[in-house]
Short mmCIF file of C-alpha atoms and ligand atoms in Angstrom, two decimals:
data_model
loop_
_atom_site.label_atom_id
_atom_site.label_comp_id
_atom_site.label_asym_id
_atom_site.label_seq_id
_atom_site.Cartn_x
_atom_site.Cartn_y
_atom_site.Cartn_z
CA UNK F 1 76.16 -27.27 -35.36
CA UNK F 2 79.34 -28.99 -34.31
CA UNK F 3 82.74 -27.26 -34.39
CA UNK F 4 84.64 -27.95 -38.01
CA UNK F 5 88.13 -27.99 -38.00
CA UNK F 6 90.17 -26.33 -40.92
CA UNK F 7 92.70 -28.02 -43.02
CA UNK F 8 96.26 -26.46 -43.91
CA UNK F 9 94.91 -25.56 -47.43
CA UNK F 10 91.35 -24.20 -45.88
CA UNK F 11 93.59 -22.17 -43.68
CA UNK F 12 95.55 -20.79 -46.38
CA UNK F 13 92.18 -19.92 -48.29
CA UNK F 14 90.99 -17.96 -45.23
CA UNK F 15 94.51 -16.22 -45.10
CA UNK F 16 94.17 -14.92 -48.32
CA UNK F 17 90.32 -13.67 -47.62
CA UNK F 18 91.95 -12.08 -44.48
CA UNK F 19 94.48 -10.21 -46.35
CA UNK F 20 91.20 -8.86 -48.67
CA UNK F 21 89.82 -8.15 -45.46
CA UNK F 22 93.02 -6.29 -44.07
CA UNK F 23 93.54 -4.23 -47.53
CA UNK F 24 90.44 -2.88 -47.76
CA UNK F 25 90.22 -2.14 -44.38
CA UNK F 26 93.48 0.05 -44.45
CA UNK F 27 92.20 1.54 -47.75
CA UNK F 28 89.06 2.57 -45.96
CA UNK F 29 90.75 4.12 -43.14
CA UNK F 30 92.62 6.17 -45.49
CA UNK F 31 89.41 7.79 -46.66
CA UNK F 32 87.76 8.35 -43.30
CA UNK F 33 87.96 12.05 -43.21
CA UNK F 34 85.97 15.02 -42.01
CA UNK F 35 82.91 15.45 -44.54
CA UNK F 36 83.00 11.94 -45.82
CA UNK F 37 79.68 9.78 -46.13
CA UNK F 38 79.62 6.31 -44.61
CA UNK F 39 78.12 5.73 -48.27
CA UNK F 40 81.52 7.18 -49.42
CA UNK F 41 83.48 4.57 -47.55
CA UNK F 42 81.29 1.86 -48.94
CA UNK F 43 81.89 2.49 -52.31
CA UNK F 44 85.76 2.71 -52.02
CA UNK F 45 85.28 -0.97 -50.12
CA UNK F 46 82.77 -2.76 -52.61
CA UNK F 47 85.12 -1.37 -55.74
CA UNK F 48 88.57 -3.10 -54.41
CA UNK F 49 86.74 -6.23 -53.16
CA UNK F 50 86.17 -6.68 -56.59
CA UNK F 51 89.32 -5.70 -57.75
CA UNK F 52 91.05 -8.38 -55.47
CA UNK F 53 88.82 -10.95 -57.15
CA UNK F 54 86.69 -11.60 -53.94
CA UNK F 55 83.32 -11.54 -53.08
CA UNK F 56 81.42 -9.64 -50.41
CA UNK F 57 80.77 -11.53 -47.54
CA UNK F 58 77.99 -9.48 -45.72
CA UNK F 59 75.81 -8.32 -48.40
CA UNK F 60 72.96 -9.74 -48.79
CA UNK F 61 73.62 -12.00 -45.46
CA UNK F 62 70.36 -11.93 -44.15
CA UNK F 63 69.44 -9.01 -46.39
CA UNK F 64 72.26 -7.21 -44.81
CA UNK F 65 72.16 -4.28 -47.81
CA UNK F 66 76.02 -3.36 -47.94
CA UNK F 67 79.35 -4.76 -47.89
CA UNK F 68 80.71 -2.71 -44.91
CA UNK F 69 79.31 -1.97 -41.71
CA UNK F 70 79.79 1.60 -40.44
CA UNK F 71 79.29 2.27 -37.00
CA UNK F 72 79.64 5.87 -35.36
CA UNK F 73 79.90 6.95 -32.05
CA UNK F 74 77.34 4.99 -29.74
CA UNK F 75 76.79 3.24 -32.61
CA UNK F 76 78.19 -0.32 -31.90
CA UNK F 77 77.46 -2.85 -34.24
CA UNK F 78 75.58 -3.36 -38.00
CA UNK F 79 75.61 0.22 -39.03
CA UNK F 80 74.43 0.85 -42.46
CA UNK F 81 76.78 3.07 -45.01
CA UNK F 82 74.26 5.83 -45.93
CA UNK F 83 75.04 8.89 -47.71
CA UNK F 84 73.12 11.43 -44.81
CA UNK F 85 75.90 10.07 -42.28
CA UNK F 86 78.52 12.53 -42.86
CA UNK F 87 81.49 11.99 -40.73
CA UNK F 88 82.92 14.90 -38.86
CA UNK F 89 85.85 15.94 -36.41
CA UNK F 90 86.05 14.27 -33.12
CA UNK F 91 83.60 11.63 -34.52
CA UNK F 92 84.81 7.76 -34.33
CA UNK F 93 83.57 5.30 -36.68
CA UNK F 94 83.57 1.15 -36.43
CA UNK F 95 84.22 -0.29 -39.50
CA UNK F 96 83.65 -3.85 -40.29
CA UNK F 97 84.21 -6.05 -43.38
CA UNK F 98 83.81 -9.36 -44.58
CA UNK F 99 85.06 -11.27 -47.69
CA UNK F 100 85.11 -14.52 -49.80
CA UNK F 101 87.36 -16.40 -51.56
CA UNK F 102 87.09 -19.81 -53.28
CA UNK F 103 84.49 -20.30 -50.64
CA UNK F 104 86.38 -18.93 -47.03
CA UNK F 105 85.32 -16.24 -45.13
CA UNK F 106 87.94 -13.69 -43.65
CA UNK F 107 86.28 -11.18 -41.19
CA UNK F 108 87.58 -8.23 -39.68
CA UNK F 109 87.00 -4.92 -37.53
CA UNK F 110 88.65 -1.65 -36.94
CA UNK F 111 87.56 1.77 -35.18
CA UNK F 112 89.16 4.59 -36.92
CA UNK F 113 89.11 8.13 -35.14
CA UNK F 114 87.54 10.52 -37.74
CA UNK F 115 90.33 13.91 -38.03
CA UNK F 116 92.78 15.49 -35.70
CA UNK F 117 91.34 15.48 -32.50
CA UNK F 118 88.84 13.08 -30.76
CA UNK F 119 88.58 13.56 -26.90
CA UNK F 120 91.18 11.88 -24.90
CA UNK F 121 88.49 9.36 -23.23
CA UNK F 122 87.75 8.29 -26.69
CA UNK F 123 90.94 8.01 -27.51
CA UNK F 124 91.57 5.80 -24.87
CA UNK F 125 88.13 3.20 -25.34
CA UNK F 126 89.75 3.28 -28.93
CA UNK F 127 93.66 1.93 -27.18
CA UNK F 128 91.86 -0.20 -24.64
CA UNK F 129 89.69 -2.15 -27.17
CA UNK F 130 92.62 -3.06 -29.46
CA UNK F 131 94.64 -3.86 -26.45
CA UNK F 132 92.04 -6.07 -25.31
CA UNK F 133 91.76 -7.83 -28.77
CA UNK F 134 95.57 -8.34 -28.68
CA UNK F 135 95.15 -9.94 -25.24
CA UNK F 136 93.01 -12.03 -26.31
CA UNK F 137 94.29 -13.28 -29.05
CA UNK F 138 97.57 -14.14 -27.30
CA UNK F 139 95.81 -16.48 -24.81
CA UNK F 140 95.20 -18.80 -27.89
CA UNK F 141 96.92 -22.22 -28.09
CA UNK F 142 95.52 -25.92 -28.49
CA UNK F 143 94.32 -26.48 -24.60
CA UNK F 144 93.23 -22.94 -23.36
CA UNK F 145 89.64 -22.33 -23.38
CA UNK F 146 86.80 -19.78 -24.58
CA UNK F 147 86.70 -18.53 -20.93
CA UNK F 148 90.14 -17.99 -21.31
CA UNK F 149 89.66 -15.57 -24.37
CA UNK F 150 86.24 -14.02 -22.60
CA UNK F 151 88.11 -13.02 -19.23
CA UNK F 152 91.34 -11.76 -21.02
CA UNK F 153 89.00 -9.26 -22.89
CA UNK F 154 86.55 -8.56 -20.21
CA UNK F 155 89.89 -7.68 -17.72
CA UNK F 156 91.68 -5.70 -19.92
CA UNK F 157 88.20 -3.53 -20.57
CA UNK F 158 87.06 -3.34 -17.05
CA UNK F 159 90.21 -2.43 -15.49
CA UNK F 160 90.18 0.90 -17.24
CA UNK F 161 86.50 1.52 -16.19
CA UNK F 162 84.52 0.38 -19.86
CA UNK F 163 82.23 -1.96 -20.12
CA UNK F 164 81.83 -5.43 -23.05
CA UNK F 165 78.85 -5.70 -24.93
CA UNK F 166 77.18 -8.61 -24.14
CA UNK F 167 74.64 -9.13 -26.52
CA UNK F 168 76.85 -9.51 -29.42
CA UNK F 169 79.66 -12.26 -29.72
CA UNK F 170 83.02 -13.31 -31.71
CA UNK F 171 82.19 -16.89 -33.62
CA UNK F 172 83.62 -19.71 -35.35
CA UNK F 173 83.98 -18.97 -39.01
CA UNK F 174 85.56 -20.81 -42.43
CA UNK F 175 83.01 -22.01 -45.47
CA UNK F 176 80.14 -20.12 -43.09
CA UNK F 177 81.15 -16.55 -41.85
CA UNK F 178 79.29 -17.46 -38.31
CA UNK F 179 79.62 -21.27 -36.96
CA UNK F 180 80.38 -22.70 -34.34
CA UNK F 181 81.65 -21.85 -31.67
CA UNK F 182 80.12 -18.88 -30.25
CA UNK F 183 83.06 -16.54 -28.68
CA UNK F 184 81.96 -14.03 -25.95
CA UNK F 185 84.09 -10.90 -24.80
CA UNK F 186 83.16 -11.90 -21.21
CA UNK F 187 83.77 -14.89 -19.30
CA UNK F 188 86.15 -17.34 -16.62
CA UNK F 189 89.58 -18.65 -17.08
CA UNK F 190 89.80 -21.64 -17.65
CA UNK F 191 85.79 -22.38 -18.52
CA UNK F 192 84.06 -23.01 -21.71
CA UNK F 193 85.08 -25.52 -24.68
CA UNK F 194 89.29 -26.10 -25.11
CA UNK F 195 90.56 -24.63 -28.30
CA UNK F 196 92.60 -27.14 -30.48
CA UNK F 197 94.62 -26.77 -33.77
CA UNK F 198 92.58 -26.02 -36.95
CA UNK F 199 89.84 -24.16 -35.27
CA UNK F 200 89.36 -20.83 -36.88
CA UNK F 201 87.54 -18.30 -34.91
CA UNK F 202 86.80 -14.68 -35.17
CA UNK F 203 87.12 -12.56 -32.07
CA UNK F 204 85.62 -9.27 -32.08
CA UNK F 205 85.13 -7.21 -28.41
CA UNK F 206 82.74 -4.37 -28.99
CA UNK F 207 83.29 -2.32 -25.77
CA UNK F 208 80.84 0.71 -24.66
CA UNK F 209 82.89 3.66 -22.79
CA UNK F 210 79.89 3.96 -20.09
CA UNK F 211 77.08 0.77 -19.39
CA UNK F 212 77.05 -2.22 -21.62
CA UNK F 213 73.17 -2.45 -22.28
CA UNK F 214 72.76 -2.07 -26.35
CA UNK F 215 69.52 -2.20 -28.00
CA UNK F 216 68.50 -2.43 -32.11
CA UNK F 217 67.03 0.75 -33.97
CA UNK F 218 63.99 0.65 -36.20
CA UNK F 219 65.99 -0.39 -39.17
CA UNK F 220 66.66 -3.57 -37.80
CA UNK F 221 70.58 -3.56 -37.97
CA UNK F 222 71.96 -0.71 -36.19
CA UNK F 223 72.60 -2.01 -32.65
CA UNK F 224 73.62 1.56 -30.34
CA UNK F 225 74.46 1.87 -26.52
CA UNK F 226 71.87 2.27 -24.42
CA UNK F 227 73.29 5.41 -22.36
CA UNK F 228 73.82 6.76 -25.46
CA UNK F 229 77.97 6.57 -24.74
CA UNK F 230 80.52 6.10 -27.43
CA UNK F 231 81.23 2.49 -28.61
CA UNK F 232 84.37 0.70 -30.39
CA UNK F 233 84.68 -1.88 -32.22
CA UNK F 234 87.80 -4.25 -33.06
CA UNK F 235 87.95 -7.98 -34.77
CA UNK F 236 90.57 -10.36 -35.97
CA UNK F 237 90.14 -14.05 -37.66
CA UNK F 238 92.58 -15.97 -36.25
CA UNK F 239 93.45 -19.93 -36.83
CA UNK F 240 94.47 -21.88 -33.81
CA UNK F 241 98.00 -23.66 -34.36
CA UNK F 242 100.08 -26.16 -32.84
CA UNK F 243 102.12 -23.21 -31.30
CA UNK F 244 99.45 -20.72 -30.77
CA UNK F 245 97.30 -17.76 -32.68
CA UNK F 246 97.66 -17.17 -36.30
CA UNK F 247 96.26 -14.07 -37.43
CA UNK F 248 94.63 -14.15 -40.90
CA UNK F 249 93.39 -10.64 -41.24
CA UNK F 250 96.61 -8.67 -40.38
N1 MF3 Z 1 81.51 -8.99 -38.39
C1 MF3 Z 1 80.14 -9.03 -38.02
C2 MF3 Z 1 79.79 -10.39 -37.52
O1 MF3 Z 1 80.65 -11.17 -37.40
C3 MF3 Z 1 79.26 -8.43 -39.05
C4 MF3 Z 1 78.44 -9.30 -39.93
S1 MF3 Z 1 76.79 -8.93 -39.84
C5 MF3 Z 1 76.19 -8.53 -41.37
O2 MF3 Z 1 78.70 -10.71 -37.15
F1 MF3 Z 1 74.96 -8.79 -41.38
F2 MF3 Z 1 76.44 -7.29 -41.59
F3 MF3 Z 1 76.76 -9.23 -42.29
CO1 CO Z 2 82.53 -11.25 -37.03
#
């Protein structure tokens, strides 16, 4: 599948998916508390997506069951809202969400520490993830390359000692939540395809505090680390301009 680019008005229909994204997101966040349920959270997200007259964008994507994903602790990916997975102190959790409207996709990520105190490691893999999101996403313009958004990630990451999940990447995204092109955490300046205006991609490092080796569980989504260490999770949509990034889920 080729790269599509999106027009001013496809742009503006991702923006306002993104801002569906972004509100239920925040709304979320608000309710991830000591003796929630990941089920909990899931309910609060499927209600407003409705509310905001959008449709969910991951359930029933390849019989993805929920609307959310809820990842926790060395959990990295696809976690699925359940009502056992009570959230408790010092826990993180990875929450992802996806919406629809008039037929664009807006697609976003946060990790959200769970209470008062999470250990200060944890803390930081939390700091360092964003920060390498925000890296990335400021190496955008018309003329810089994949590589470009791969190596800003991967240095931000390993200069602090954490490692990028490899076996997951960011994507393309407008009328299909995953096209074209693929967008990896990892990578060289300067190599890969050149970004120009009216691309749309999602970027989304998933970054593992110890090795970067993930594998699937038994229920066929949940993707954890390997070693067991914690893993976060952050993602933005973001529309390449004529002067650089555009962020539609903020
Ligand atoms: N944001 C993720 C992605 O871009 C989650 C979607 S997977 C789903 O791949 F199956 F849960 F929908
Ligand atoms: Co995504």
């Amino acid at each position: 599948m080729a790269v599509v680019l999106k027009s001013a008005q496809e742009i503006e229909k991702m923006r306002r998916a993104g801002k569906v994204v972004r509100e239920v997101l925040e709304l979320v966040r608000d309710h991830v508390k000591p003796g929630a349920t990941t089920l909990d959270l899931e309910k609060v997200a499927e209600k407003r997506i409705a509310e905001l007259g959008a449709k969910p964008a991951f359930k029933g994507y390849h019989g993805y069951p929920c609307v959310l994903c809820t990842s926790i602790n060395s959990e990295v990916v696809h976690g699925i809202p359940s009502k056992k997975r009570v959230l408790k102190e010092g826990d993180i959790v990875s929450v992802d969400c996806g919406a629809v409207i008039d037929g664009f996709f807006g697609d976003a990520a946060i990790t959200v520490p769970v209470g008062e105190k999470i250990a200060p490691d944890t803390e930081r893999l939390l700091k360092v993830t964003e920060a390498s999101l925000q890296r990335a996403i400021e190496t955008v313009k018309p003329g810089a390359t994949l590589g470009d958004i791969g190596a800003a990630v991967q240095g931000v990451v390993e200069a602090e000692g954490f490692s990028v999940v490899r076996d997951f990447v960011g994507h393309g995204i407008g009328s299909h939540m995953h096209e074209d092109p693929q967008v990896p955490n990892f990578g060289l300046a300067g190599q890969g395809m050149k970004l120009r205006a009216g691309m749309v991609i999602a970027i989304e490092p998933m970054v593992n505090a110890g090795k970067p080796g993930v594998r699937v569980l038994k229920d066929g989504w949940t993707a954890v680390t390997n070693d067991g260490s914690m893993s976060a999770h952050f993602e933005h949509t973001v529309a390449v301009t004529d002067t650089g990034a555009r962020i539609l889920t903020d």
